[in-house]
XYZ file of C-alpha atoms in Angstrom:
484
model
C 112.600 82.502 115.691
C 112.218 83.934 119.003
C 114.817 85.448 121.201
C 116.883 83.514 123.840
C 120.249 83.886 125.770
C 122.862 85.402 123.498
C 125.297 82.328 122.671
C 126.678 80.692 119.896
C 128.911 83.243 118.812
C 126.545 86.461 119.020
C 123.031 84.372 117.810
C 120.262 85.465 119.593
C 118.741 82.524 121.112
C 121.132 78.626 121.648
C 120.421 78.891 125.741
C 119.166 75.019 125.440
C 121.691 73.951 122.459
C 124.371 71.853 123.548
C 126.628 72.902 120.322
C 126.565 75.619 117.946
C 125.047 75.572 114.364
C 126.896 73.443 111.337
C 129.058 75.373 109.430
C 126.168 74.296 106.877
C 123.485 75.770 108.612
C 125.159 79.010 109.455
C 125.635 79.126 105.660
C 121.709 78.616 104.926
C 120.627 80.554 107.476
C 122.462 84.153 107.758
C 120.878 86.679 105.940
C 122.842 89.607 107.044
C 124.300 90.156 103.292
C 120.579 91.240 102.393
C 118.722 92.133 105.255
C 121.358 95.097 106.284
C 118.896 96.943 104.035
C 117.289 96.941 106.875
C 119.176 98.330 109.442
C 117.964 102.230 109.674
C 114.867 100.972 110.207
C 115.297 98.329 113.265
C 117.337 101.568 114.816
C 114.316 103.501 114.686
C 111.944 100.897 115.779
C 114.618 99.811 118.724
C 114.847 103.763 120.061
C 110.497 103.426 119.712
C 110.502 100.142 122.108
C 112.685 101.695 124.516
C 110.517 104.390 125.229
C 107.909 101.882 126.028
C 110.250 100.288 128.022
C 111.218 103.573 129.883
C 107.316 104.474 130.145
C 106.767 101.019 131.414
C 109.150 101.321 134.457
C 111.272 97.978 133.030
C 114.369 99.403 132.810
C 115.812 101.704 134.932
C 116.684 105.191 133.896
C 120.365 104.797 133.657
C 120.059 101.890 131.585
C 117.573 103.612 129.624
C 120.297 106.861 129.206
C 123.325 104.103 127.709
C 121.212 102.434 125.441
C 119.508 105.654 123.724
C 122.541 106.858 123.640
C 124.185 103.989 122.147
C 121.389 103.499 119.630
C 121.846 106.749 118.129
C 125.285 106.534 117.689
C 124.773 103.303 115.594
C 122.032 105.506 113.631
C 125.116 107.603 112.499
C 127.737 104.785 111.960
C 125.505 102.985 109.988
C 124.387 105.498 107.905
C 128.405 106.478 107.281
C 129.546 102.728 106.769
C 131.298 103.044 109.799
C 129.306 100.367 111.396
C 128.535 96.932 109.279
C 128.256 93.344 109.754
C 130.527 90.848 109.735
C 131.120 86.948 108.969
C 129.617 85.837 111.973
C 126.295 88.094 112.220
C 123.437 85.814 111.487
C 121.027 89.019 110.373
C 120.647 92.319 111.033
C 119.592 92.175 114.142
C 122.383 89.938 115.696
C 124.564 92.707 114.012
C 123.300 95.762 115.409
C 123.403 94.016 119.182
C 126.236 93.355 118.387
C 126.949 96.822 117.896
C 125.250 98.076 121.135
C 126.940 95.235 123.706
C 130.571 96.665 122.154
C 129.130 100.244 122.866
C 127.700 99.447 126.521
C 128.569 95.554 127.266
C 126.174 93.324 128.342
C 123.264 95.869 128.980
C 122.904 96.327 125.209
C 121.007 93.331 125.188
C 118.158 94.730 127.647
C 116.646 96.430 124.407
C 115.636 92.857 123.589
C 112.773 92.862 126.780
C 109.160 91.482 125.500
C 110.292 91.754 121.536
C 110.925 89.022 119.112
C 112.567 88.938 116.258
C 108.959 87.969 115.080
C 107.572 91.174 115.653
C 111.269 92.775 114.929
C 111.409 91.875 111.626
C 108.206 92.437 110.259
C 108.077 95.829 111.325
C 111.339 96.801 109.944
C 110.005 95.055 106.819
C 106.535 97.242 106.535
C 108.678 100.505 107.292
C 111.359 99.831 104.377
C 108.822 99.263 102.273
C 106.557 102.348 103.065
C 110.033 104.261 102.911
C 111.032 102.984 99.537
C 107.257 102.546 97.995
C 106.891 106.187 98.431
C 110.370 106.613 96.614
C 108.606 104.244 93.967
C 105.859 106.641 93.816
C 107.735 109.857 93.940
C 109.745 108.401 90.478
C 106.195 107.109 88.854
C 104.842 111.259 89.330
C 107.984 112.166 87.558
C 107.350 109.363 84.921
C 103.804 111.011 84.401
C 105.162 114.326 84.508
C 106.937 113.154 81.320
C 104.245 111.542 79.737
C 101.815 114.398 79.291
C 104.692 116.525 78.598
C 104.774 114.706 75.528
C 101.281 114.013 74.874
C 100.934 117.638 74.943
C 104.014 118.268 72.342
C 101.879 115.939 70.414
C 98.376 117.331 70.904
C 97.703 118.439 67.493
C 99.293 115.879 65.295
C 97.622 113.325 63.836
C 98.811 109.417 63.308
C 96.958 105.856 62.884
C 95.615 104.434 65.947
C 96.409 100.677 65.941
C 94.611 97.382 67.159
C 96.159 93.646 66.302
C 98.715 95.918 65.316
C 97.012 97.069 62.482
C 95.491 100.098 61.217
C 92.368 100.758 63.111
C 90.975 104.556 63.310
C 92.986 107.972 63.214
C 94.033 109.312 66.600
C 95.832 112.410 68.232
C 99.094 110.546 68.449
C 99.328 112.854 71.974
C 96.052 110.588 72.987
C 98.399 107.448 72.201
C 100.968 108.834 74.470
C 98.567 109.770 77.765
C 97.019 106.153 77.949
C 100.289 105.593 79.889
C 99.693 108.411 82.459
C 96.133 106.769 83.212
C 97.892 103.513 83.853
C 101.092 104.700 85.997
C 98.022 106.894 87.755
C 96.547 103.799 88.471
C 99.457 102.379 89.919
C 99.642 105.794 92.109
C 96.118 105.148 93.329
C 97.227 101.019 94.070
C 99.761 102.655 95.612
C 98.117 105.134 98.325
C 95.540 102.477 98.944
C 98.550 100.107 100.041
C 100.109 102.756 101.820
C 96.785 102.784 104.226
C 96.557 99.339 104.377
C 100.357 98.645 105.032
C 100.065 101.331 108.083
C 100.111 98.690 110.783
C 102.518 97.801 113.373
C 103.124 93.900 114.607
C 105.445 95.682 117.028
C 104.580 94.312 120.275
C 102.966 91.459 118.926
C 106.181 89.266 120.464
C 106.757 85.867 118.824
C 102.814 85.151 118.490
C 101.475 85.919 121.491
C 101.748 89.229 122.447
C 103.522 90.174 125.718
C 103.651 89.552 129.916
C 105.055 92.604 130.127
C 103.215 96.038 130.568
C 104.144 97.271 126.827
C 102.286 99.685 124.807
C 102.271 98.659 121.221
C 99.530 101.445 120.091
C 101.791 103.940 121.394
C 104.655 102.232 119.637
C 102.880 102.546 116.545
C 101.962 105.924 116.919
C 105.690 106.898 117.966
C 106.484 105.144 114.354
C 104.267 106.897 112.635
C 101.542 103.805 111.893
C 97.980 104.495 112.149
C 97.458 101.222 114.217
C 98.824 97.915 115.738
C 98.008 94.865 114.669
C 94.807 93.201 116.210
C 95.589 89.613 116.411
C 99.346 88.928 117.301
C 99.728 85.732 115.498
C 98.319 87.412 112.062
C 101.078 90.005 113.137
C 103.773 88.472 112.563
C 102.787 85.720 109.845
C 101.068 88.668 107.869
C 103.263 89.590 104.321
C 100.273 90.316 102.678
C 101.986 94.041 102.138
C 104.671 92.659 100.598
C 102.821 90.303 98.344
C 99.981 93.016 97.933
C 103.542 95.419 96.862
C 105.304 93.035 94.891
C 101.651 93.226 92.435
C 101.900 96.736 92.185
C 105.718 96.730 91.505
C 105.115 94.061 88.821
C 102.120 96.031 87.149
C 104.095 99.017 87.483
C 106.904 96.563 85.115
C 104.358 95.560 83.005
C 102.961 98.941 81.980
C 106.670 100.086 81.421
C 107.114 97.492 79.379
C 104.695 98.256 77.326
C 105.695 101.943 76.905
C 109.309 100.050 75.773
C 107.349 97.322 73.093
C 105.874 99.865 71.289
C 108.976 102.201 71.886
C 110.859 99.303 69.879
C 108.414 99.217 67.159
C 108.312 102.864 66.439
C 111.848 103.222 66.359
C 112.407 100.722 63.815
C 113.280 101.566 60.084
C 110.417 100.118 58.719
C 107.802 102.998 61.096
C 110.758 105.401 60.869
C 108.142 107.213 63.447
C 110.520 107.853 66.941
C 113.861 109.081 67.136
C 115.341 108.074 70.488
C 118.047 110.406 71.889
C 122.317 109.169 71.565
C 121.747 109.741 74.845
C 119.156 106.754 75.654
C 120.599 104.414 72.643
C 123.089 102.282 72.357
C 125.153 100.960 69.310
C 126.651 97.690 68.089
C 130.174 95.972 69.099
C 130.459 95.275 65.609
C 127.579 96.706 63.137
C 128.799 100.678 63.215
C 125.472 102.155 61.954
C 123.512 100.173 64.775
C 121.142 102.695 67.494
C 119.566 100.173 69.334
C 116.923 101.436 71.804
C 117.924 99.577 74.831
C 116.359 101.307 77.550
C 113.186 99.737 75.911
C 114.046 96.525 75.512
C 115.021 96.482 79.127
C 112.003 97.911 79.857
C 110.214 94.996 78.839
C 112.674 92.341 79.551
C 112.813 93.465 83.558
C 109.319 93.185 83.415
C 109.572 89.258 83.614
C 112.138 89.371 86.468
C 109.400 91.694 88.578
C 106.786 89.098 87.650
C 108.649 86.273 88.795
C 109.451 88.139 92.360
C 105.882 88.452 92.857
C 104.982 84.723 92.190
C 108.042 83.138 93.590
C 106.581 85.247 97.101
C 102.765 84.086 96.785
C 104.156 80.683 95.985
C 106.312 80.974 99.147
C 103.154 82.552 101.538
C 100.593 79.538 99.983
C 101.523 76.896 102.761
C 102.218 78.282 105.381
C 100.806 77.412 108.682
C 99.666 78.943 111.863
C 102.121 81.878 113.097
C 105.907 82.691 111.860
C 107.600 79.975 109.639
C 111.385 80.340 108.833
C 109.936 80.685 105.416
C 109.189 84.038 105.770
C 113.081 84.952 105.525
C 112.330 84.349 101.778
C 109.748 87.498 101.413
C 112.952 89.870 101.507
C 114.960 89.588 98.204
C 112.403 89.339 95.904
C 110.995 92.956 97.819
C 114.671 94.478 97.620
C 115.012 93.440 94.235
C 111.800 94.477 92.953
C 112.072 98.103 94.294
C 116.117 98.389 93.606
C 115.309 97.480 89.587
C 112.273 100.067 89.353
C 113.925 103.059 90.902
C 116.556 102.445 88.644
C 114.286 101.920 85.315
C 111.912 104.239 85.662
C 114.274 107.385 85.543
C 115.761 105.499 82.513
C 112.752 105.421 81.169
C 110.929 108.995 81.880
C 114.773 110.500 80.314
C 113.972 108.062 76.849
C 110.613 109.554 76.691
C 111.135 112.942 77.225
C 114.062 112.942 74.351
C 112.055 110.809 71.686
C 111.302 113.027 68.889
C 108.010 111.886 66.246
C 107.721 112.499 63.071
C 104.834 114.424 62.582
C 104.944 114.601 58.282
C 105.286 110.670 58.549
C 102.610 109.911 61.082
C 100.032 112.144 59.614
C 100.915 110.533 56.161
C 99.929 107.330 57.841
C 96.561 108.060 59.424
C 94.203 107.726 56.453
C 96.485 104.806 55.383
C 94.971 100.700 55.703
C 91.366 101.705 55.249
C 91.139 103.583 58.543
C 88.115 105.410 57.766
C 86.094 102.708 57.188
C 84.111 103.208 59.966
C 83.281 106.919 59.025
C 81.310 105.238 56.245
C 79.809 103.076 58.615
C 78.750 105.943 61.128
C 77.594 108.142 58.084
C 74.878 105.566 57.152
C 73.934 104.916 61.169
C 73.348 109.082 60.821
C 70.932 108.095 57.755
C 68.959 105.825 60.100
C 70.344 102.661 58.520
C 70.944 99.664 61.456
C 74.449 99.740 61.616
C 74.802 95.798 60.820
C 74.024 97.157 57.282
C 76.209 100.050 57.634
C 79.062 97.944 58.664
C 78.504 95.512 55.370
C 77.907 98.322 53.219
C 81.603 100.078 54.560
C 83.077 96.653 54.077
C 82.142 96.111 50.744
C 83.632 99.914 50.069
C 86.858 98.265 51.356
C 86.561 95.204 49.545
C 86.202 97.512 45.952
C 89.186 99.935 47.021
C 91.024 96.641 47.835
C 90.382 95.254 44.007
C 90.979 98.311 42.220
C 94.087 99.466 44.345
C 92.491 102.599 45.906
C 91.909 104.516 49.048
C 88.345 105.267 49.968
C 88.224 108.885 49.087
C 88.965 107.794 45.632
C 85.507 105.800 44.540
C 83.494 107.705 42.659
C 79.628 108.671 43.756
C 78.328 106.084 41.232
C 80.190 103.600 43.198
C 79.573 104.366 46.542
C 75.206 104.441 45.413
C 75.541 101.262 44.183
C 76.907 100.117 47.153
C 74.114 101.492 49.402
C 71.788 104.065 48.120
C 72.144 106.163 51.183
C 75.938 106.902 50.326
C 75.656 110.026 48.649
C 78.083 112.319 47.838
C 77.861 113.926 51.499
C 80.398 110.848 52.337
C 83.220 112.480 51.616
C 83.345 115.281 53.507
C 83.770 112.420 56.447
C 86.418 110.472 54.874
C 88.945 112.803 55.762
C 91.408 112.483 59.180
C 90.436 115.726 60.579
C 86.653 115.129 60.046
C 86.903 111.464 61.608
C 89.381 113.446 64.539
C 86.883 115.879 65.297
C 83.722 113.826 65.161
C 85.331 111.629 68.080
C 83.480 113.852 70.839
C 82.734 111.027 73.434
C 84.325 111.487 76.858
C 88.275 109.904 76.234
C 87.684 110.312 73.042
C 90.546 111.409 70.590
C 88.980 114.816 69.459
C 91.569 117.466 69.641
C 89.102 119.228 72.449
C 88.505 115.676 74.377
C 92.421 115.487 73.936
C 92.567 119.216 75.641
C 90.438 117.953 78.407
C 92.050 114.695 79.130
C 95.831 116.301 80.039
C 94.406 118.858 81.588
C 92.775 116.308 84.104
C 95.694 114.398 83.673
C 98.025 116.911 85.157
C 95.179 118.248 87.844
C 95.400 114.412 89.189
C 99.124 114.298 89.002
C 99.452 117.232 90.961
C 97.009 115.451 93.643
C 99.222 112.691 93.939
C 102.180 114.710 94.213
C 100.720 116.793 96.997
C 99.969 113.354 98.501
C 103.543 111.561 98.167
C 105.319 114.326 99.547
C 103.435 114.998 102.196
C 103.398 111.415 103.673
C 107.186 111.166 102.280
C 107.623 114.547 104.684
C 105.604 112.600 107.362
C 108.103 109.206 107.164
C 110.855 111.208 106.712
C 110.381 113.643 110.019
C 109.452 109.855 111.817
C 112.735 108.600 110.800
C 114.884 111.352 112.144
C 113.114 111.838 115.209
């Protein structure tokens, strides 16, 4: 994929072809229609090579003057829609010299001294996606935002905590809400880590082997606002292990959203009666007129799939690929785009259904004590007696299996029953078989105790405020690089 003499109809390289490409080929090949996403950001790395051009003495000042010049005019026409491509641009780089040779004729195409579209392309790539990852992140801070928000709304009230979707132990339902900030905070974390990693520029790296000419690709980097340039050409410009590496995060991001929209589904159905999504974030029914279907959820989950399959149709893509650039590589774009286009449109979706749901608190805390949740009280009341807790669990299971025969809750056997179950269940037992008891008693760090609970968003919202600090600031940083 290397440049050559501009023929065939504004390509970049057919200096040795005898004909132009098949009508066929031309078809297979351009990529314009997708990888104009990418024009800003070949502008800005163009305007960075020619100062290493100008620094290096190649061109000559004049030259230098018209293409700058030119350059920064396309900057503005592109960014109106003035300037766009047309049938016959192959990509986005055939399009934008096309732009500069109608600008300044032939000279245009001196910008294309010791660079390849190798090297071209994959830093455009890395700086669209440190551009729009940050946007990513900036949304998934908002998202959290939300979340402990609500968490907090829902600090004091009380609901059944769930395993196999079953009754399991009473919770702050406000604790059920914040295990989603810890996950989207993980994603933040995945997310600065790839921002370090990604902070490498192939520019200068040529078509594999680096460059004759006196160029100056750490200062190149430096002028585009990466940390460092590559150290091995040919891994420059075969390397998408940021996009695979962000196409994980993008897809964990999806599957922790969909999550949020499964059990978003479930609670909003008649049979919990427990969330009351907003008109706002429903929808209703062509031809049922009571129907409030919560769709944001469901699409919550069901994009969750499609970011999935982006990330494995791109590792399945990168698995056999050999030695330096492979035409291939033109496939590591749309499944990027798409990933990042369908979370910065869910995730305000999303953080907008969340913020609006309204719980029922009467219903929930009705709930809590409900399937035998308190069984393990029992359990932990005889491990306080010094009884091994594989007796403690048989003795609160056969208290289960009684309450289960004679249609009762727990609270309801008598003292007489609960001795002849184990003689270390007095009548001290009950005073732990009630929600707020087993609530309170859950002291361990992450815990559900209403103080724990206290704890936990506060921390929560000192480490969102961290990341915030940290997305903006390198958002700042990329954005100031972009407009200089």
């Amino acid at each position: 994929m290397s440049t050559g003499a501009t023929q065939n109809g504004g390509a970049l390289w057919g200096g040795r072809f005898a004909d132009g490409p098949s009508d066929a080929l031309f078809a297979l090949s351009r990529s314009v229609q997708f990888d104009w996403r990418l024009a800003p950001y070949d502008l800005r790395s163009s305007l960075a090579h020619l100062s290493v051009l100008e620094s290096s003495g190649l061109l000559p000042a004049e030259t230098v003057l018209k293409l700058r010049s030119a350059l920064k005019e396309l900057q503005l026409e592109v960014a109106s829609g003035k300037f766009a491509p047309i049938d016959s641009d192959e990509d986005v780089h055939s399009a934008l010299e096309r732009g500069l040779t109608e600008k300044i004729g032939a000279v245009g195409g001196a910008i294309r001294a010791g660079r390849s579209r190798n090297d071209q392309v994959a830093t455009d790539l890395r700086l669209y996606a440190i551009d729009h990852m940050l946007a990513v992140a900036g949304q998934l801070n908002s998202l959290c935002e939300v979340i402990i928000a609500k968490a907090t709304e829902y600090s004091d009230a009380p609901a059944p905590g769930f395993t196999h979707l079953q009754h399991a132990q009473p919770v702050i339902f406000g604790h059920e809400i914040a295990k989603h900030a810890h996950a989207f905070q993980r994603d933040l974390s995945r997310i600065s880590d790839w921002l370090d990693r990604t902070s490498v520029s192939p520019l200068g790296s040529g078509a594999l082997a680096g460059s004759s000419l006196p160029l100056n690709p750490k200062a190149t980097a430096t002028d585009l606002g990466f940390t460092e340039s590559t150290g091995n050409s040919i891994d420059g410009v075969s390397d998408r292990d940021f996009v695979s590496e962000a196409l994980f995060i993008l897809a964990t991001i999806g599957v922790h959203v969909s999550r949020i929209g499964e059990e978003w589904c479930i609670l909003a159905t008649t049979e919990f009666g427990w969330a009351k999504v907003a008109d706002a974030y429903s929808t209703g029914s062509s031809i049922m007129p009571q129907k409030k279907n919560p769709d944001i959820a469901e699409l919550a989950r069901g994009k969750a799939g499609r970011l999935i399959g982006n990330l494995t149709g791109v590792m399945t893509m990168l698995k056999g690929l050999p030695f330096a650039y492979n035409r291939d590589l033109q496939e590591d774009k749309e499944p990027l785009f798409d990933s990042i286009e369908t979370l910065l449109v869910l995730l305000p979706a999303v953080s907008g259904m969340i913020a609006t749901t309204e719980f029922d608190r009467a219903k929930m805390a009705a709930a809590a004590p409900t399937g035998f949740s308190l069984a393990t009280e029992i359990a932990d009341y005889l491990v306080r007696a010094h009884i091994p807790f594989s007796q403690a669990h048989e003795a609160a299971g056969a208290c289960v299996a009684l309450c289960e025969k004679t249609n009762r809750e727990l609270h309801e056997l008598t003292d007489a029953e609960f001795l002849a179950i184990h003689p270390s269940l007095t009548g001290g037992v009950r005073e732990v078989l009630t929600v707020a008891g087993a609530l309170s008693s859950r002291t361990t760090a992450g815990g559900t105790a209403p103080a724990e609970v206290a704890k936990q968003l506060k921390d929560l919202t000192a480490k969102n405020g961290e990341f915030i600090k940290l997305i903006s600031s390198r958002a700042a940083a990329f954005s100031g690089m972009m407009s200089a």
